[in-house]
Coordinates of C-alpha atoms in Angstrom, one line a residue:
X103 CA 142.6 76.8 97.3
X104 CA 145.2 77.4 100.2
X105 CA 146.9 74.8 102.0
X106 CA 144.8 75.4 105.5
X107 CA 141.9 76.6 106.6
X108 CA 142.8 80.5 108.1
X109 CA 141.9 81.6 111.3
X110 CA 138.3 80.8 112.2
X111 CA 138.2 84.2 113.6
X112 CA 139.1 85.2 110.3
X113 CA 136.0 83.3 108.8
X114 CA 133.7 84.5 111.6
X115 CA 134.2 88.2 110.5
X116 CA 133.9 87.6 106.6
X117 CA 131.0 86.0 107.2
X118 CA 129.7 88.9 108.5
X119 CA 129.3 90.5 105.6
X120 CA 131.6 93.3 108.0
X121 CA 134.6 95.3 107.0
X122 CA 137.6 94.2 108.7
X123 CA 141.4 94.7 108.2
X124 CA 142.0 90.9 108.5
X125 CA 139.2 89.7 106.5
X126 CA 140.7 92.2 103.8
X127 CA 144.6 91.1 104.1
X128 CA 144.0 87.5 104.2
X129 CA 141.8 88.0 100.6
X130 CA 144.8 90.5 99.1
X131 CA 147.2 87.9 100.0
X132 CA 145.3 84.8 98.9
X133 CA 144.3 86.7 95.1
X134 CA 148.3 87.5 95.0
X135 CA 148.9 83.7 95.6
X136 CA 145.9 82.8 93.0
X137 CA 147.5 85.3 90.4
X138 CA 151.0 84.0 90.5
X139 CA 149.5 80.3 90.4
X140 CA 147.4 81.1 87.1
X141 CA 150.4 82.9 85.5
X142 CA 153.2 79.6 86.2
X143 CA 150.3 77.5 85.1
X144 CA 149.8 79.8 81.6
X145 CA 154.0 79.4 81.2
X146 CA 153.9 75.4 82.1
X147 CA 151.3 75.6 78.9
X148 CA 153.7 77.5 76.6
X149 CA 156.5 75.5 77.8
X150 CA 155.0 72.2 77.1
X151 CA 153.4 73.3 73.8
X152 CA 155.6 75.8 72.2
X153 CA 155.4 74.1 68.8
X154 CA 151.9 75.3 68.6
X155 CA 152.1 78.4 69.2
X156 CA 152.6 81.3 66.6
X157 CA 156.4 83.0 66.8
X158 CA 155.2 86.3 67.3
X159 CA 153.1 85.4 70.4
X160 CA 155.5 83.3 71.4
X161 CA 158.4 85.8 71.2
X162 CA 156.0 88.5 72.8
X163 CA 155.3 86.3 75.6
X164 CA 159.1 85.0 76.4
X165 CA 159.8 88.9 75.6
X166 CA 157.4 89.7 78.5
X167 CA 158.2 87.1 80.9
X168 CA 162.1 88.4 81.0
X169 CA 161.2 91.9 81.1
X170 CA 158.3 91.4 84.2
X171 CA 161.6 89.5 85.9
X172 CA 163.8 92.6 85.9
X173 CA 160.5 94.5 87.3
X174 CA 160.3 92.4 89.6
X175 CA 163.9 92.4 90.7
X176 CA 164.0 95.8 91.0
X177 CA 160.3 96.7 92.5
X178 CA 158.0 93.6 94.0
X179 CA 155.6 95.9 94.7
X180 CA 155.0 97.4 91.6
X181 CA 154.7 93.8 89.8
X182 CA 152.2 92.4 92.7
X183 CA 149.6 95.3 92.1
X184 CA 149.7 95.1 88.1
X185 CA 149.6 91.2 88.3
X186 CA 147.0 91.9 90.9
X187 CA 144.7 94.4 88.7
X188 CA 141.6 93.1 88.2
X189 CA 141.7 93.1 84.6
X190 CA 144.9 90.8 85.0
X191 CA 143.0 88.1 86.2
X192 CA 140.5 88.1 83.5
X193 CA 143.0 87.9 80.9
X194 CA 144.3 84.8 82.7
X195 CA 141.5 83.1 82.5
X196 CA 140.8 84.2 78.9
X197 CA 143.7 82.8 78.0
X198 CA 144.1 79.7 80.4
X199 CA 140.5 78.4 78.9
X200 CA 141.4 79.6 75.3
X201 CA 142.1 76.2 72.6
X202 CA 145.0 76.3 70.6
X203 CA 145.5 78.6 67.9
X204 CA 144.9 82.1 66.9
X205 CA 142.7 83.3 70.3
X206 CA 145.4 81.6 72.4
X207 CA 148.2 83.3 70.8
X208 CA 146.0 86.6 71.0
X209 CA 145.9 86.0 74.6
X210 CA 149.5 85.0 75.1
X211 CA 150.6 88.1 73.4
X212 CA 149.0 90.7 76.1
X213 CA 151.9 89.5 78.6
X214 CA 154.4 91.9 76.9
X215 CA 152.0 95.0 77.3
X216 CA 151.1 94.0 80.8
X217 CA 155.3 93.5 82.0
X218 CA 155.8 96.7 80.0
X219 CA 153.6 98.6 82.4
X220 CA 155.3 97.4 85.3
X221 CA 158.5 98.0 83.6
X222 CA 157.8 101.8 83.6
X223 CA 155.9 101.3 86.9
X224 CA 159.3 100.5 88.2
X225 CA 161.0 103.0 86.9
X226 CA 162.8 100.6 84.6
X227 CA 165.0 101.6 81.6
X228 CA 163.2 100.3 78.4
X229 CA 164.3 100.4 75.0
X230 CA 162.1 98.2 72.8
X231 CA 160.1 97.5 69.9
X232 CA 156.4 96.4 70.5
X233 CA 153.3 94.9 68.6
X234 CA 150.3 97.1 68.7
X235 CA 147.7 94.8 67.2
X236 CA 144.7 97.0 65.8
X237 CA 146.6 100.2 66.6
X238 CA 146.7 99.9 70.3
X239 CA 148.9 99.8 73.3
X240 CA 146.9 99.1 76.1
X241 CA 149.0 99.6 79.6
X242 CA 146.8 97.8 82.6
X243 CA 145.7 100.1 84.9
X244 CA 147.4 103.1 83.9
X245 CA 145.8 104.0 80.1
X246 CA 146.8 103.0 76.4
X247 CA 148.2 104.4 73.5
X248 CA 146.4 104.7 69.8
X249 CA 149.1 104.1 67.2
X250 CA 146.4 105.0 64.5
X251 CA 146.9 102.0 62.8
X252 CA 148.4 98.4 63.5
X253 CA 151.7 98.1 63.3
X254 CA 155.4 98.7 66.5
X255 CA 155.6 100.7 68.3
X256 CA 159.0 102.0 70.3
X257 CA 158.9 102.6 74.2
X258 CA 162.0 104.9 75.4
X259 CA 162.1 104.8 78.5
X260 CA 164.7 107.0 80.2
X261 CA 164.8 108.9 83.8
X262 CA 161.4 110.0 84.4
X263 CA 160.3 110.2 80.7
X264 CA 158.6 107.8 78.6
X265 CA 158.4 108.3 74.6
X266 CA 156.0 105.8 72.6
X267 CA 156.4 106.4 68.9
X268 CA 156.4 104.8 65.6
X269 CA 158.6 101.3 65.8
X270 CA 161.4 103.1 62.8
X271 CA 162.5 105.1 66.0
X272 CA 160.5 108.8 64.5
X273 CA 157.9 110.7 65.5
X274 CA 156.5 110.9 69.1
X275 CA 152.8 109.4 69.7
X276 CA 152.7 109.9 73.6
X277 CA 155.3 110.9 76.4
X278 CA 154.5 109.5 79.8
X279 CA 155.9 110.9 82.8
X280 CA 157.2 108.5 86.1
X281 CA 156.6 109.9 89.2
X282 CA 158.8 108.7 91.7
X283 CA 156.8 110.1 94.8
X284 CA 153.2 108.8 93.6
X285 CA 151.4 105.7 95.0
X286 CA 153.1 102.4 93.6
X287 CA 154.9 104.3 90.5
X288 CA 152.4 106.1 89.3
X289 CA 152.4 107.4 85.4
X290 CA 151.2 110.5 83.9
X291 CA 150.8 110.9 80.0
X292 CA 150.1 113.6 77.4
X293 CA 150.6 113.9 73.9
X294 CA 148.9 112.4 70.4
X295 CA 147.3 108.7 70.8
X296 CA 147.2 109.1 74.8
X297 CA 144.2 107.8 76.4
X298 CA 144.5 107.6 80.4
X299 CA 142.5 105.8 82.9
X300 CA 140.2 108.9 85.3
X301 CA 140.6 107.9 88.8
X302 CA 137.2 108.9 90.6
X303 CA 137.4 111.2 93.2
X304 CA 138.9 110.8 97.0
X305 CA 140.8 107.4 96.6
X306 CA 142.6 105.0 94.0
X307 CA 139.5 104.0 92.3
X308 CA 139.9 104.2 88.7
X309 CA 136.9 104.4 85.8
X310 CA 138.3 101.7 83.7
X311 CA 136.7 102.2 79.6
X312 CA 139.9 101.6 78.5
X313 CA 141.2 97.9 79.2
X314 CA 140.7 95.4 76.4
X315 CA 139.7 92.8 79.0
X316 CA 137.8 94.8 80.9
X317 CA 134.3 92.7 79.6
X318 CA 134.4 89.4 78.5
X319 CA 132.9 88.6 75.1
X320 CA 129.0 87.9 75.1
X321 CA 128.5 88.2 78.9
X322 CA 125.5 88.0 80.2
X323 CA 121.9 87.4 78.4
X324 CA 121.5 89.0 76.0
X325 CA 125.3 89.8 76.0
X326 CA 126.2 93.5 78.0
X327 CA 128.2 95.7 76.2
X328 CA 131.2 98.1 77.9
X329 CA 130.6 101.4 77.3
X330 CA 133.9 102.9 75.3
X331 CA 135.7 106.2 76.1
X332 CA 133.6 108.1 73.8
X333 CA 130.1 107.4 74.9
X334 CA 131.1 108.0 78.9
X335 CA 130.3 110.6 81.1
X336 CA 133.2 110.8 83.4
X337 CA 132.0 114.0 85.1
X338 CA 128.7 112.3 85.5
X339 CA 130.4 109.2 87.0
X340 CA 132.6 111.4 89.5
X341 CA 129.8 113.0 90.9
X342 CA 127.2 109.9 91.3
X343 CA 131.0 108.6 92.8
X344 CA 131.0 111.2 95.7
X345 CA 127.7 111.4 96.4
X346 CA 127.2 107.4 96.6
X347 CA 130.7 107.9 99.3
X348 CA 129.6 110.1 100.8
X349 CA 126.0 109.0 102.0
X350 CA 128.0 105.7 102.5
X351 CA 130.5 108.0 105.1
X352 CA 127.4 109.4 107.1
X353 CA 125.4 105.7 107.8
X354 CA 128.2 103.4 108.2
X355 CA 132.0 104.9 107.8
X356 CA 133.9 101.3 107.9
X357 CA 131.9 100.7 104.5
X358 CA 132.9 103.7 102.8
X359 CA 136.1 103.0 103.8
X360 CA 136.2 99.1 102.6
X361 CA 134.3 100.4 99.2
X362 CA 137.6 103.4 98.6
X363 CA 139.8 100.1 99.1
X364 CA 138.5 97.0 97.9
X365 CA 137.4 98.6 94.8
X366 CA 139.9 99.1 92.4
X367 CA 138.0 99.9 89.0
X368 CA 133.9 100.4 88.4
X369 CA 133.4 99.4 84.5
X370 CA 130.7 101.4 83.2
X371 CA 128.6 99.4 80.9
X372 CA 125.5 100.1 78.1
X373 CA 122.5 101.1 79.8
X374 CA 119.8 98.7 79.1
X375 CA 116.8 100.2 80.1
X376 CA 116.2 102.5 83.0
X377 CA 116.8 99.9 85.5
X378 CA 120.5 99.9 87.2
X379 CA 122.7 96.6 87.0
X380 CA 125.8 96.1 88.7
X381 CA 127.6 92.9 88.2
X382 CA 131.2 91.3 89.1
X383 CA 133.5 88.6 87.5
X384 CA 135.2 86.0 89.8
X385 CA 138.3 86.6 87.7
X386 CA 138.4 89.5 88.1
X387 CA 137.7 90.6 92.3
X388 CA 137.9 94.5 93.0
X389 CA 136.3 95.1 89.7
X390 CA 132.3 96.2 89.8
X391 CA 130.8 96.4 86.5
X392 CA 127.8 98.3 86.4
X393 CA 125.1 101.0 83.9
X394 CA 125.3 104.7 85.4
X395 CA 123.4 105.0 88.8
X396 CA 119.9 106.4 89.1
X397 CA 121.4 108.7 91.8
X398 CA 123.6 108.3 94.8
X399 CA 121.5 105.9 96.6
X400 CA 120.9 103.8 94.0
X401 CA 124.9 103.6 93.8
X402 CA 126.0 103.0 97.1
X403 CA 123.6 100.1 97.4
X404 CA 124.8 98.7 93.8
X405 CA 128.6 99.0 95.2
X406 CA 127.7 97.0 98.7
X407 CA 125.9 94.5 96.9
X408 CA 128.4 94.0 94.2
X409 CA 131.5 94.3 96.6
X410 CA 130.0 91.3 98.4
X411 CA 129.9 89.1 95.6
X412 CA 133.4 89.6 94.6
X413 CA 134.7 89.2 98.1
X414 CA 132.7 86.0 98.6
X415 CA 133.9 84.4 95.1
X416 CA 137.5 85.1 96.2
X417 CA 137.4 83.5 99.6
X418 CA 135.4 80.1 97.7
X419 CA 138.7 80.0 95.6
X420 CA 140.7 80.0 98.8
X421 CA 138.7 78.0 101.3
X422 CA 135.6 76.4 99.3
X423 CA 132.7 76.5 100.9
X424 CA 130.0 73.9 98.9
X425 CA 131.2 70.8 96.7
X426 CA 131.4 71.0 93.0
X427 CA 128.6 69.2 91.5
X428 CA 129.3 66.3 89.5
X429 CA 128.3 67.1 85.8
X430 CA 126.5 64.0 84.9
X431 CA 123.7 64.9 87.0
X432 CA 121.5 68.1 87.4
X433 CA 122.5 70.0 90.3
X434 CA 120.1 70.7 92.9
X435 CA 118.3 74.4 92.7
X436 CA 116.3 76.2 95.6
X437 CA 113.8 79.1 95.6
X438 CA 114.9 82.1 97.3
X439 CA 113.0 85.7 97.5
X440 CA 115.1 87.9 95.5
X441 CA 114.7 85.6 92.1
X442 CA 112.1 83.9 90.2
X443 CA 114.2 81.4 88.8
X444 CA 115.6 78.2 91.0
X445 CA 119.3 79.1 92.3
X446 CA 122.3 76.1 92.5
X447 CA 123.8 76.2 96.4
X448 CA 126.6 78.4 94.9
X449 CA 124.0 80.9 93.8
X450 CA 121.7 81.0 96.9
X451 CA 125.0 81.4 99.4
X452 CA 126.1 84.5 96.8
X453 CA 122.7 86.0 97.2
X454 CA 122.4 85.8 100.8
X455 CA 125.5 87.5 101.2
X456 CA 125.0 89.8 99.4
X457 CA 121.7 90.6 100.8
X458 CA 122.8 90.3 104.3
X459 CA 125.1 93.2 103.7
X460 CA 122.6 95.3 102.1
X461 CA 119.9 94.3 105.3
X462 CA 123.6 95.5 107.5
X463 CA 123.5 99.1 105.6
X464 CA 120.0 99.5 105.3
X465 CA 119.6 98.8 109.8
X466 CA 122.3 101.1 110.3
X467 CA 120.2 103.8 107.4
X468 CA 117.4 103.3 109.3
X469 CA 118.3 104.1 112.7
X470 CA 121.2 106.8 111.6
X471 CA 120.5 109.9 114.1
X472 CA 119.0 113.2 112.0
X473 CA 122.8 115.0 112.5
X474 CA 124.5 112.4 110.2
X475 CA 123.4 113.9 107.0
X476 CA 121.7 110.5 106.1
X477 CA 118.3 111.7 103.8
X478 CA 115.2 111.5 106.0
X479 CA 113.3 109.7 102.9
X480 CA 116.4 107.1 102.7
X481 CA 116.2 106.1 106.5
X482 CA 112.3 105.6 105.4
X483 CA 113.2 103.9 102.5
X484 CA 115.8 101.7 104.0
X485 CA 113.4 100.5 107.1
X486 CA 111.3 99.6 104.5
X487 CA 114.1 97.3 102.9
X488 CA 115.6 95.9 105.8
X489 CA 112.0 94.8 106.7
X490 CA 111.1 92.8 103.1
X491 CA 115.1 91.8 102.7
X492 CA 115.7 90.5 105.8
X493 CA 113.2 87.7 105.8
X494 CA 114.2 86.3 102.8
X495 CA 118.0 86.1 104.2
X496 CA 116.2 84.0 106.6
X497 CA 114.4 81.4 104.5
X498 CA 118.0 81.7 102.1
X499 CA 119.9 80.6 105.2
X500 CA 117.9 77.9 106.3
X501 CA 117.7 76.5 103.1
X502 CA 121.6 76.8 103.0
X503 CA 121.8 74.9 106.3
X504 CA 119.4 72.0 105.2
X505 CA 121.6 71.4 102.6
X506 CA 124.3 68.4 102.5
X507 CA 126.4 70.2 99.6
X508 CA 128.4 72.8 101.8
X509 CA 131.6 72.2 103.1
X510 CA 132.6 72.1 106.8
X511 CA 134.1 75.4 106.5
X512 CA 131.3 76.5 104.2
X513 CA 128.7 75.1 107.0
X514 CA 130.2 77.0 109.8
X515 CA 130.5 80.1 107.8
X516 CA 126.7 80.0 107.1
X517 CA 126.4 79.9 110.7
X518 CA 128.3 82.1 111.4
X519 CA 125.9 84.3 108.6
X520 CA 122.8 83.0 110.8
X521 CA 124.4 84.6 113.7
X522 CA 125.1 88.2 112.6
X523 CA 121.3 88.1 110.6
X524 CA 120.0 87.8 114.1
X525 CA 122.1 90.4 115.8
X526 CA 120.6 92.9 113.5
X527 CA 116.8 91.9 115.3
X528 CA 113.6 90.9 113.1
X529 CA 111.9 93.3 110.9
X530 CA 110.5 96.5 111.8
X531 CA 110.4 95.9 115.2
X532 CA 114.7 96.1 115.3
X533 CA 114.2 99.2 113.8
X534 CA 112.4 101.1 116.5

């Protein structure tokens, strides 16, 4: 939560469903807030119960807390975007819901890895010795390195070179290289045991099969599996990558745009079936999780879709926008068009946003001129859509509106929902 409501205007043009710079700035700020919140609550909990906690993970953790300091002393920036990663947040909430004992200190341990990275994101001088549990170094957001077997390992970190090697200070498993002129300190490895992260083309997005915390345990049911380096197809993922941005580019520029910057890492999961599925974690915003795309349509809708779920989990942690339910009671559940099963408020205002965007893309598709590049069978295709989709946004939103579980703000950003829906006409007649 923040202290004050922002800017209605602010509101207004989130609720949109609408890319917008200060939609966008006030979410970055109010997930920096969130993240530095989560990690002082995570150190209150060590703090007050120390005695319970293992002396390795403790030592890692207090190891990790003074080295993010001096990162953060000597570059804020670089500490905001690792504490910011999406996978950061996960971890947090792994390890702020985790009981006491060995999964806790598990948790607690991944602090030293993550101020590590942003020790060498800096441009820090390291000389340390560092667990790698299972053989593994995993560096958030920039790769990890495969000790081949558990046991230290030693970062040197000098000038603009990195060495990781075996903890007795011989042999040389990875060198990284600091580059003082990339975006936010970017790092560049080589050598045996490096694995880096593949950005996708045309931006900062990053293909992220590397993270330990990249996928919670037993999501989803039955429980999705992340695909591990191995088993994906990075070239196949670039191209299904620029294709899905670049139909996005010729209907509707401000969401290609908002999709290159709002989403930092796609997750490529186990295919189950033939049928895409894209999902998102509200621990983790500008991370979209999803099985390779049927093509580039099929991608650029999944990335809409999935980008509006994550933005509109972010702004209910800032500003909420229906009441908690209290647990003693069933909470109330409502039909809606796009699922057989009842949805809670939370659910049916998730999936009217999300929808509302898609019925956005698919009116601008529709009616996107023959010199854009847009496929002739996708403006079909996307008439057809916005024509089926945007009724049931209508029944969603009254629904939403009948209800007495929103908030004020909430209420008046379902309005404000009602609003845009209109503006975009009603069914196939808005579409000429």
């Amino acid at each position: 939560m923040i202290a004050a409501p922002p800017d209605p205007a602010v509101l207004a043009g989130l609720a949109t469903t609408r890319p917008g710079p200060a939609g966008a700035s006030f979410l970055r700020a109010g997930l920096h807030a969130r993240r530095l919140l989560l990690l002082k609550t995570l150190l209150v909990r060590v703090q007050r119960h120390r005695e319970t906690v293992a002396s390795g993970a403790l030592r890692a953790f207090e190891a990790g807390w003074l080295l993010l300091e001096r990162a953060e002393r000597a570059h804020p920036d670089v500490v905001r975007a690792v504490l910011d990663y999406p996978t950061t947040g996960a971890w947090l909430a792994a390890a702020l819901t985790a009981p006491p004992g060995a999964a806790f200190d598990r948790h607690l341990a991944h602090l030293e890895p993550l101020a590590v990275t942003a020790a060498l994101r800096a441009g820090l001088s390291v000389d340390l010795v560092v667990e790698a549990p299972g053989g593994v170094l995993p560096l958030p957001g920039v790769g990890r390195v495969e000790a081949g077997g558990p046991g230290r390992l030693r970062i040197d970190a000098r000038s603009r070179s990195v060495r990781i090697g075996g903890g007795d200070g011989t042999g040389s498993r990875a060198v990284l290289r600091r580059h003082a002129h990339g975006p936010g300190g970017r790092l560049t490895g080589s050598g045996p045991g490096w694995r880096g992260l593949c950005a996708l083309p045309g931006g900062a997005t990053r293909l992220e099969d590397l993270d330990p915390y990249r996928l919670p345990p037993d999501m989803g049911m039955p429980p999705r599996a992340a695909a591990d380096r191995a088993d994906t197809d990075h070239a196949g993922w670039a191209a299904r990558w620029t294709a899905a941005r670049g139909l996005l580019r010729g209907t509707d520029r401000a969401r290609a745009v908002e999709v290159g910057r709002s989403v930092d890492v796609v997750v490529p999961l186990v295919p189950r079936g033939t049928r895409s599925i894209g999902v998102t974690l509200s621990a983790a915003p500008g991370a979209i999780l999803m099985t390779p795309a049927a093509g580039a349509v099929d991608m650029a809708e999944t990335l809409v879709h999935e980008l509006q779920h994550s933005k509109l989990a972010m702004l209910h942690e800032l500003v909420p926008l229906h009441r908690s339910h209290s647990p003693d009671r069933p909470a109330p559940a409502y039909r809606v068009g796009w699922r057989r099963d009842p949805r809670p408020v939370g659910g049916v205002l998730q999936g009217a946003y999300a929808h509302l965007a898609l019925a956005d893309l698919w009116h601008r598709a529709a009616r996107a001129p023959r010199a854009s590049g847009v496929p002739g069978q996708w403006r079909v295709r996307s008439a057809q859509q916005f024509d089926h989709v945007h009724d049931q946004v209508a029944e969603a939103l009254a629904v939403l509106l009948e209800s007495d579980e929103l908030t004020n703000e909430g209420r008046e950003f379902v309005r404000q929902m009602r609003q845009h829906h209109a503006s975009l006409g009603s069914g196939r007649r808005a579409l000429g």
